[in-house]
PDB file of C-alpha atoms in Angstrom:
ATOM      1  CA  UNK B   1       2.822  16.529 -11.747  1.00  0.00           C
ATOM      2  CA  UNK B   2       2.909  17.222 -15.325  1.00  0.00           C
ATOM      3  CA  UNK B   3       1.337  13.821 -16.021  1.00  0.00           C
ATOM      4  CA  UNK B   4      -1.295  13.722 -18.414  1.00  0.00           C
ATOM      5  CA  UNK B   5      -4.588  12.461 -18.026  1.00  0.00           C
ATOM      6  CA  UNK B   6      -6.942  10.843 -20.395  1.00  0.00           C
ATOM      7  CA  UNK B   7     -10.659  10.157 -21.101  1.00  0.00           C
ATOM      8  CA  UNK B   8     -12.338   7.803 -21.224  1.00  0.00           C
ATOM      9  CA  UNK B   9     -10.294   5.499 -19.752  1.00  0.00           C
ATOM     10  CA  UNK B  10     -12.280   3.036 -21.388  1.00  0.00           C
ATOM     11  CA  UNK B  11     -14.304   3.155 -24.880  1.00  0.00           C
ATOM     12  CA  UNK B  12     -16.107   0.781 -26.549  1.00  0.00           C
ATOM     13  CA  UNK B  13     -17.154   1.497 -29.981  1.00  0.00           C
ATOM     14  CA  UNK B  14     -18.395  -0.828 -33.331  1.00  0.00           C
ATOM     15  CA  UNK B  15     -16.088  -1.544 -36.317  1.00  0.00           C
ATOM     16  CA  UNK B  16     -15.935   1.516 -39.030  1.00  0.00           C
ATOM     17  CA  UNK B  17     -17.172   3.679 -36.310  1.00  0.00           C
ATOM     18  CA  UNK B  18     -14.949   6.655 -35.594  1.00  0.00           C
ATOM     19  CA  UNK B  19     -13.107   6.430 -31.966  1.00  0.00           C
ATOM     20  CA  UNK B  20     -12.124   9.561 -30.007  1.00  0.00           C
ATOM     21  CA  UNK B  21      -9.741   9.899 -27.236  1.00  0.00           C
ATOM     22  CA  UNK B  22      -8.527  13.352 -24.976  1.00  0.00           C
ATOM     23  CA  UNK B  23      -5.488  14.157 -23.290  1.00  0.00           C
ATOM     24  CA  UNK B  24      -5.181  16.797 -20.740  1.00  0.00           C
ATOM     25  CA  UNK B  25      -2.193  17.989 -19.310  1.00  0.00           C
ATOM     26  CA  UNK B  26      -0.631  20.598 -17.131  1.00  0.00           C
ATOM     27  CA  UNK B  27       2.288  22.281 -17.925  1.00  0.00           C
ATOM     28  CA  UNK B  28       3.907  23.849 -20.782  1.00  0.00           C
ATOM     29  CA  UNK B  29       5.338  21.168 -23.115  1.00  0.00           C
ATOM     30  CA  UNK B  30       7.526  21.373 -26.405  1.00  0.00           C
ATOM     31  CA  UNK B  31       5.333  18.401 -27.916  1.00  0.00           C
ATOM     32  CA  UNK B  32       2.934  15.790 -27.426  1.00  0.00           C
ATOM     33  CA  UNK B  33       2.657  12.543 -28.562  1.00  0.00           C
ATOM     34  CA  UNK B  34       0.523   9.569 -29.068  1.00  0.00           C
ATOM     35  CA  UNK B  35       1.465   6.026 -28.287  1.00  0.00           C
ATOM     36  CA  UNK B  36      -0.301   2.897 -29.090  1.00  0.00           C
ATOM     37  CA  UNK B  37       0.188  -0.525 -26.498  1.00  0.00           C
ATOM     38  CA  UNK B  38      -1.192  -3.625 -27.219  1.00  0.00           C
ATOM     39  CA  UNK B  39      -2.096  -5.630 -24.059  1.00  0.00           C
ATOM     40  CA  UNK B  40       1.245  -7.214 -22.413  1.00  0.00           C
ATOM     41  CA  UNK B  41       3.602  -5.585 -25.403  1.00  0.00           C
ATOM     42  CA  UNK B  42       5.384  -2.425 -25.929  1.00  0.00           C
ATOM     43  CA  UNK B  43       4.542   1.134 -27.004  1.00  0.00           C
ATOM     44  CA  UNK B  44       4.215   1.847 -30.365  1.00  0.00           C
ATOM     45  CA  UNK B  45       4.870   5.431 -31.415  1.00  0.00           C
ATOM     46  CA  UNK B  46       1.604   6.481 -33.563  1.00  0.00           C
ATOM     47  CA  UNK B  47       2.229  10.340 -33.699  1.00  0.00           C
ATOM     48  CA  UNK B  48       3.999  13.850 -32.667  1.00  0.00           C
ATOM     49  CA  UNK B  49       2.232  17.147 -32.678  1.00  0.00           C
ATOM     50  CA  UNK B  50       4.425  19.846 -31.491  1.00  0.00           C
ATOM     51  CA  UNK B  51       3.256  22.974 -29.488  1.00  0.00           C
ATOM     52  CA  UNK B  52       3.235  25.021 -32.374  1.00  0.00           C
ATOM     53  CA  UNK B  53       0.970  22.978 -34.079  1.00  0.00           C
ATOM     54  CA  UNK B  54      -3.140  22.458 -33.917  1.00  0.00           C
ATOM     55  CA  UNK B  55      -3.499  19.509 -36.201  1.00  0.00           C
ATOM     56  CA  UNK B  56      -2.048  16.467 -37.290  1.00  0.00           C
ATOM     57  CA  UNK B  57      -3.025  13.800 -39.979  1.00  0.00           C
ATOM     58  CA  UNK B  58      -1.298  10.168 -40.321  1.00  0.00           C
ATOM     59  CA  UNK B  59      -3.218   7.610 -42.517  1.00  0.00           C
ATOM     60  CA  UNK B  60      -6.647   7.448 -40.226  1.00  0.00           C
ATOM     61  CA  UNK B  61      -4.939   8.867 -37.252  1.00  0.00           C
ATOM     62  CA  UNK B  62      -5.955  13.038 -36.498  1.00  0.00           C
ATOM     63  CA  UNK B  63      -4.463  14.410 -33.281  1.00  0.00           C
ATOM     64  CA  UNK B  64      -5.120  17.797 -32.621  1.00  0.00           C
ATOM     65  CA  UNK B  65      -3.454  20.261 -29.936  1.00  0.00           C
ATOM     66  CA  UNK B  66      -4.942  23.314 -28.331  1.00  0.00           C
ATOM     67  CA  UNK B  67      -2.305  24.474 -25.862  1.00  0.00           C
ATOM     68  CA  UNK B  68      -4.413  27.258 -25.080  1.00  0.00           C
ATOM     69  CA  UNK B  69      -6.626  24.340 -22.812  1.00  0.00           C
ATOM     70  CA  UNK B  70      -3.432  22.123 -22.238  1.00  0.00           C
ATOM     71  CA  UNK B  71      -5.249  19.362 -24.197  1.00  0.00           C
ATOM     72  CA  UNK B  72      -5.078  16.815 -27.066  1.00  0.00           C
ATOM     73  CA  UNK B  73      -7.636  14.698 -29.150  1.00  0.00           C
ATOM     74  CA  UNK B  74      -6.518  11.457 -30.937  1.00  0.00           C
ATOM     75  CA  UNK B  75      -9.297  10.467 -33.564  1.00  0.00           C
ATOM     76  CA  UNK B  76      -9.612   7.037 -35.410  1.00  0.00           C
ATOM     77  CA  UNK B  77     -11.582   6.999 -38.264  1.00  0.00           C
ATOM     78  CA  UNK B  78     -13.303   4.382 -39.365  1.00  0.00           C
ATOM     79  CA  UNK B  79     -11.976   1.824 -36.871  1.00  0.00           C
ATOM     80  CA  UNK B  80     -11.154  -1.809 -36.821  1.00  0.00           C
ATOM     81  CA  UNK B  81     -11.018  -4.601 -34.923  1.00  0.00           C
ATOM     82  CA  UNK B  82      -7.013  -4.626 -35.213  1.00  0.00           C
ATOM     83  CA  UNK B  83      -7.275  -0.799 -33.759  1.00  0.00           C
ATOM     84  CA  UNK B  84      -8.084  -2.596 -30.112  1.00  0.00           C
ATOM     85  CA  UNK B  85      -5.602  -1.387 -27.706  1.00  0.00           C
ATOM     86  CA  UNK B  86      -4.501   0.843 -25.522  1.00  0.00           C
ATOM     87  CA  UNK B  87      -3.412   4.372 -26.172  1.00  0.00           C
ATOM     88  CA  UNK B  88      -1.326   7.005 -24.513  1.00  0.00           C
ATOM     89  CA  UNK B  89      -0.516  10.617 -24.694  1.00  0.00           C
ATOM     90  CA  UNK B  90       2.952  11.528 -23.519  1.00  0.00           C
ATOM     91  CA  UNK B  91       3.988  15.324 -23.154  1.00  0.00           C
ATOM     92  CA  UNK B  92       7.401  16.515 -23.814  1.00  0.00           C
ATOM     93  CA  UNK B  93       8.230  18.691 -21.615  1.00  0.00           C
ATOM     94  CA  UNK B  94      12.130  19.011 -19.382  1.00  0.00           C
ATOM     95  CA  UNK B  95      10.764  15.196 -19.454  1.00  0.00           C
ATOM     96  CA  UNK B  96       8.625  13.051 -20.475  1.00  0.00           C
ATOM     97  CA  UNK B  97       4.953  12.275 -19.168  1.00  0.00           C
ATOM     98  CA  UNK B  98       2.767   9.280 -19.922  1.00  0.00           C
ATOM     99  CA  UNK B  99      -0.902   9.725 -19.759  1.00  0.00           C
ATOM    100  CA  UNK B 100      -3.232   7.529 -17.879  1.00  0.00           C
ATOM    101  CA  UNK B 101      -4.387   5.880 -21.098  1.00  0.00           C
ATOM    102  CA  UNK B 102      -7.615   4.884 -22.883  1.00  0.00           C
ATOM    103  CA  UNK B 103      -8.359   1.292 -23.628  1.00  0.00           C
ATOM    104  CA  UNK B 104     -10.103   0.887 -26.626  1.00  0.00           C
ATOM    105  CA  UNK B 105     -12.203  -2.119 -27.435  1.00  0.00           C
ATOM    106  CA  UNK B 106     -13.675  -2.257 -31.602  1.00  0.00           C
ATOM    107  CA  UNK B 107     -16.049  -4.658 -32.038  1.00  0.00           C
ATOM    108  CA  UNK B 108     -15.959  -6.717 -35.222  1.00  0.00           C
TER     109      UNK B 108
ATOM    110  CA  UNK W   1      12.054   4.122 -36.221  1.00  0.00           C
ATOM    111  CA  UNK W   2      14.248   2.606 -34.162  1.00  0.00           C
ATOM    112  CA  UNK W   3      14.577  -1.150 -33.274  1.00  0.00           C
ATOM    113  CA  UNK W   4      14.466  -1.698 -29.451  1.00  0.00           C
ATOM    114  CA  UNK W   5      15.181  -5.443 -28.107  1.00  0.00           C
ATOM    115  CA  UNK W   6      14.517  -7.052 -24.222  1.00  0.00           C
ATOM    116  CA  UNK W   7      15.931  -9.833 -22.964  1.00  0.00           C
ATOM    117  CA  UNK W   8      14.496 -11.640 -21.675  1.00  0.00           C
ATOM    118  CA  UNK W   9      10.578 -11.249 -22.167  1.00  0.00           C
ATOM    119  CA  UNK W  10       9.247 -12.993 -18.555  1.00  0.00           C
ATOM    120  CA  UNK W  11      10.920 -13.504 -16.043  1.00  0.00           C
ATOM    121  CA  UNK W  12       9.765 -15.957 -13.311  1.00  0.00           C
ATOM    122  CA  UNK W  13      12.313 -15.835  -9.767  1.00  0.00           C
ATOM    123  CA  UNK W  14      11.863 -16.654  -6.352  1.00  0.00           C
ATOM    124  CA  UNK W  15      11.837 -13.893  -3.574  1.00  0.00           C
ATOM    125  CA  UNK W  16      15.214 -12.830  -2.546  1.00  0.00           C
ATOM    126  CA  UNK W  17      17.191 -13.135  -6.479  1.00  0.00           C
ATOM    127  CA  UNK W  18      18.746 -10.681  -8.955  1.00  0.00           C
ATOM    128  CA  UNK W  19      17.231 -10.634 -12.015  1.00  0.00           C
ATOM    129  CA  UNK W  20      19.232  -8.376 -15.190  1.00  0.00           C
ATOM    130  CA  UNK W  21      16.913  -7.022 -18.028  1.00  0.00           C
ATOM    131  CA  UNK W  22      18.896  -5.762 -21.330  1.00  0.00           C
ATOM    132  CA  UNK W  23      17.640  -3.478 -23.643  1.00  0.00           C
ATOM    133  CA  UNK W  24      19.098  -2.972 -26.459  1.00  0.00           C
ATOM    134  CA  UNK W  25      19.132  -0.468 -29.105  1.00  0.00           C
ATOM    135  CA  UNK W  26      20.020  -2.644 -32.824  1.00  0.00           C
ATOM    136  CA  UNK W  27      20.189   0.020 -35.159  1.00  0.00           C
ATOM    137  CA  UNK W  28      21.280   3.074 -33.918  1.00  0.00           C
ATOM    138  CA  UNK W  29      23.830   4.108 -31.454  1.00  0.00           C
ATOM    139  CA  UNK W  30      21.471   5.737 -28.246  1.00  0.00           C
ATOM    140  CA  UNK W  31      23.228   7.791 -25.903  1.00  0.00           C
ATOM    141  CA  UNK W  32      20.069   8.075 -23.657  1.00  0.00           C
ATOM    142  CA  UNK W  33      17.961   5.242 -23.216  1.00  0.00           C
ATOM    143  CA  UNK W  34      14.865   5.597 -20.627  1.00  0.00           C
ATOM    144  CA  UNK W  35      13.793   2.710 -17.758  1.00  0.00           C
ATOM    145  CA  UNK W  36       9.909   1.765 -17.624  1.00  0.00           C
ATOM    146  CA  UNK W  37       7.704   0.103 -15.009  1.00  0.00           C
ATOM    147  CA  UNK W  38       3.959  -0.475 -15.730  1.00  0.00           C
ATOM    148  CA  UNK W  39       2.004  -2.339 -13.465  1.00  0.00           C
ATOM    149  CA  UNK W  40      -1.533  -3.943 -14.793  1.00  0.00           C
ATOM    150  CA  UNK W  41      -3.874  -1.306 -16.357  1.00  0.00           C
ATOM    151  CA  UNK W  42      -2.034   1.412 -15.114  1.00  0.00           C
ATOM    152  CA  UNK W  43       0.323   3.874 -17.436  1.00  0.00           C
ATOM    153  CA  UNK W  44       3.837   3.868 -17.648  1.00  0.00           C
ATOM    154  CA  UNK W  45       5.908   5.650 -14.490  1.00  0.00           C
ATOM    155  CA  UNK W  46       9.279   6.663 -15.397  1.00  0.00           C
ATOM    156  CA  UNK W  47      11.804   4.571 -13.425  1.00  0.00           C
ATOM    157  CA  UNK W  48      15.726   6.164 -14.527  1.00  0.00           C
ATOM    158  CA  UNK W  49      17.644   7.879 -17.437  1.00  0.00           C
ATOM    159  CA  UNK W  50      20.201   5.934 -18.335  1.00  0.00           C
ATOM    160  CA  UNK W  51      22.911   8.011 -19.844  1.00  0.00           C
ATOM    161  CA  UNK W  52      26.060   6.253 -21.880  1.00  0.00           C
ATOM    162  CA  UNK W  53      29.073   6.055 -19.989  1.00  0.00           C
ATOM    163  CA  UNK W  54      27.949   8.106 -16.910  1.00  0.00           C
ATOM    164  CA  UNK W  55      25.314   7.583 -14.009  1.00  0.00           C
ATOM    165  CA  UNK W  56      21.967   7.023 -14.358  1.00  0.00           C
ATOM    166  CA  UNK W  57      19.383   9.906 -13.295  1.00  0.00           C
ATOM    167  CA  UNK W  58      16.487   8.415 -11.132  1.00  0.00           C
ATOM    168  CA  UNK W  59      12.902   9.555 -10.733  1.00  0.00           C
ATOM    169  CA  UNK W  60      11.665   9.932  -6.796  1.00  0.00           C
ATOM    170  CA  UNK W  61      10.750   7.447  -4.841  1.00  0.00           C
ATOM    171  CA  UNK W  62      13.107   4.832  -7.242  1.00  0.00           C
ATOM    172  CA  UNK W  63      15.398   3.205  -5.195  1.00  0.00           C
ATOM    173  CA  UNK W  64      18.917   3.374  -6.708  1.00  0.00           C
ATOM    174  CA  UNK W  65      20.136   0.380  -5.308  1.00  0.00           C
ATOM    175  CA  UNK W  66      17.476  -1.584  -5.701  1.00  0.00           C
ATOM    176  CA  UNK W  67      17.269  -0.733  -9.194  1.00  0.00           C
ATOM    177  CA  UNK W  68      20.909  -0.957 -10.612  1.00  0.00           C
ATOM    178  CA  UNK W  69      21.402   0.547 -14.257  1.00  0.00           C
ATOM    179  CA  UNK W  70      24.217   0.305 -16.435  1.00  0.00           C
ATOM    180  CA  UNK W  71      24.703   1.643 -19.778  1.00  0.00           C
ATOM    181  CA  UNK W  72      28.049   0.487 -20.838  1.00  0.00           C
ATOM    182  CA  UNK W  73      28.119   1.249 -24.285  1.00  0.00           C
ATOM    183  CA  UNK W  74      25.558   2.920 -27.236  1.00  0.00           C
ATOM    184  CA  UNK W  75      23.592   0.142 -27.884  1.00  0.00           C
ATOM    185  CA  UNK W  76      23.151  -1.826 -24.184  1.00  0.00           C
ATOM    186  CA  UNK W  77      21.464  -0.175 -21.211  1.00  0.00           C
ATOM    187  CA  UNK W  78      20.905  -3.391 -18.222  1.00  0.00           C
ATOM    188  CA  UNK W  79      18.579  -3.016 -15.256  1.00  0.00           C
ATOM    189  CA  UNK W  80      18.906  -4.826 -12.525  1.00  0.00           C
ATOM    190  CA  UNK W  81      16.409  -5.459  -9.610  1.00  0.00           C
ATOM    191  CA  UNK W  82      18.541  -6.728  -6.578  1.00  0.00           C
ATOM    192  CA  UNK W  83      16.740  -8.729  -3.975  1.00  0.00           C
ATOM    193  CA  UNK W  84      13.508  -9.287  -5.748  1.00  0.00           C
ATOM    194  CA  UNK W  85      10.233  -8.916  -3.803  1.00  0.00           C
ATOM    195  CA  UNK W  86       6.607  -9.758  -5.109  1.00  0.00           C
ATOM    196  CA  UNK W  87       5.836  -5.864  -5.098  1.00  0.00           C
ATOM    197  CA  UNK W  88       8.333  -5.711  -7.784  1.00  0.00           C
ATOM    198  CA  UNK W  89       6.940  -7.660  -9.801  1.00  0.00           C
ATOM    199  CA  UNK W  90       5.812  -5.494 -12.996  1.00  0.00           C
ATOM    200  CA  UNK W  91       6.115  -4.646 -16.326  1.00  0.00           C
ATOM    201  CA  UNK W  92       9.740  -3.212 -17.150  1.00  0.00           C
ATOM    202  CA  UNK W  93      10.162  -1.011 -20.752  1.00  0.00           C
ATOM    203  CA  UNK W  94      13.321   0.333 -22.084  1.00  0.00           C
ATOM    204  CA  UNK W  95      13.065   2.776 -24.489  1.00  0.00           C
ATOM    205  CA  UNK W  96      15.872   4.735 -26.666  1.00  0.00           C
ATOM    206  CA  UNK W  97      15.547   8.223 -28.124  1.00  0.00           C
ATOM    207  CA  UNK W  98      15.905  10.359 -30.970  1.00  0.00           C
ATOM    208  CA  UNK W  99      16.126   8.703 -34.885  1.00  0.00           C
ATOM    209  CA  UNK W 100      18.793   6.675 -36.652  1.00  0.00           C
ATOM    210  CA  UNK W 101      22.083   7.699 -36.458  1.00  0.00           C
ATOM    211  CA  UNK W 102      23.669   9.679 -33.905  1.00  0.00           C
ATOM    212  CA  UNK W 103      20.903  10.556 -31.658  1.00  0.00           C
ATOM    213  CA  UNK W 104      20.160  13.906 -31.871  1.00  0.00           C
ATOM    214  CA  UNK W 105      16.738  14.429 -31.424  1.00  0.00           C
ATOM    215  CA  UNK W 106      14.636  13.355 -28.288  1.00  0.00           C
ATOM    216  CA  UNK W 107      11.339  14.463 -29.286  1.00  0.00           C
ATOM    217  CA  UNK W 108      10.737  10.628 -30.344  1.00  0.00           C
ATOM    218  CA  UNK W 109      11.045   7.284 -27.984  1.00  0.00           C
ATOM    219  CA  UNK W 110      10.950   4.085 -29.180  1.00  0.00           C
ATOM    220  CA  UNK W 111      10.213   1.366 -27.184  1.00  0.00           C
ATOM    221  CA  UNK W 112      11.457  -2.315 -26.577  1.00  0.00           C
ATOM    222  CA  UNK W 113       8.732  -4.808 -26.190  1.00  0.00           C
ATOM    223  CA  UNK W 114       8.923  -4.726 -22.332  1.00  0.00           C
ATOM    224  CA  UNK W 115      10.266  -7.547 -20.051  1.00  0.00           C
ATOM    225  CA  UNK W 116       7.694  -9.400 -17.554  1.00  0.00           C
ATOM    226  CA  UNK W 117       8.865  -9.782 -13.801  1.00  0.00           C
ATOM    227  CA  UNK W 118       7.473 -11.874 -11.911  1.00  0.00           C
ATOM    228  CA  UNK W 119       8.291 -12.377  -8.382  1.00  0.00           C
ATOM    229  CA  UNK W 120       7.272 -15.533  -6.225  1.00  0.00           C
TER     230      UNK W 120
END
């Protein structure tokens, strides 16, 4: 399965506190993204990083990519409470691959 | 992005029922749009491809007539679940891909708010 897989699965962290999240994956991909879900809602596209990159900025959003180790960081800086949800990698590959997610919980 | 729409947003039917979910894609004409099912805390599993005008590509293990998928024209994709059983009820996404205009590009999916099932 070229699914990836994320850790934590769960993270708990304090408002203005920075929050990171991995992805690994397994096969060769063409780029990797980062969603965003809010609970009971739909994805929200945050960020794409493609396999010829190693870093990506967006506002406080910093993904990088090391295909090298078939893995992915998403970084928050200085978080807020509105940052709670969950978030998922997705590889692009011949298809596309959801990660198992990391539910984020920022503490006002 | 793109502007994704479900209809409807929960669903409530009794054992046994049809129930059609429409995605549709308001600002761009998608030739591919992509079928969703998410159950509680878990990630998204890949149901079916719909493709515009031809049939839709299913992931293993979907049943394909169980899971009925039309995609009649660029900007409607329906899904429907035939004979509804509790175990189906779920979390259903569409999402459409590529950016506005002709879709080109499918590095990018964007992503309807998601349609509740729930099965009695």
């Amino acid at each position: 399965s070229q699914q990836g897989e994320e850790d934590p699965q769960a993270l708990s962290i304090q408002e203005g506190e920075n929050a990171t999240m991995n992805c690994s994956y397994k096969t060769s991909i063409n780029n990797l993204q980062w969603y965003r879900q809010n609970s009971g809602r739909g994805l929200v596209h945050l960020i794409l990083i493609r396999s010829n990159e190693r870093e990506k900025h967006s506002g406080r959003l910093r993904v990088t990519l090391d295909t090298s180790k078939k893995s992915s960081s998403l970084l928050i800086t200085a978080s807020r409470a509105a940052d709670t949800a969950s978030y998922f990698c997705a590889t692009r590959g011949n298809q596309f691959y959801f990660g198992t997610g990391t539910s984020l919980t920022v503490i006002p | 992005g793109a502007v994704v729409s479900q209809h409807p947003s929960w669903v409530i039917c009794k054992s046994g029922t049809s129930v059609k979910i429409e995605c549709r894609s308001l600002d761009f004409q998608a030739t591919t749009m992509f079928w969703y099912r998410q159950f509680p805390k878990q990630s998204l599993m890949l149901m079916a491809t719909s493709n515009e005008g031809s049939k839709a590509t299913y992931e293993q293990g979907v049943e394909k007539d169980k899971f009925l998928i039309n995609h009649a024209s660029l900007t409607l994709s329906t899904l429907t679940v035939t004979s509804a059983h509790p175990e189906d009820s779920s979390f259903y996404i569409c999402s459409v891909a590529g950016s506005s205009g002709r879709v080109r590009s499918t590095d990018t999916q964007y992503f309807g708010p998601g349609t509740r099932l729930t099965v009695l």
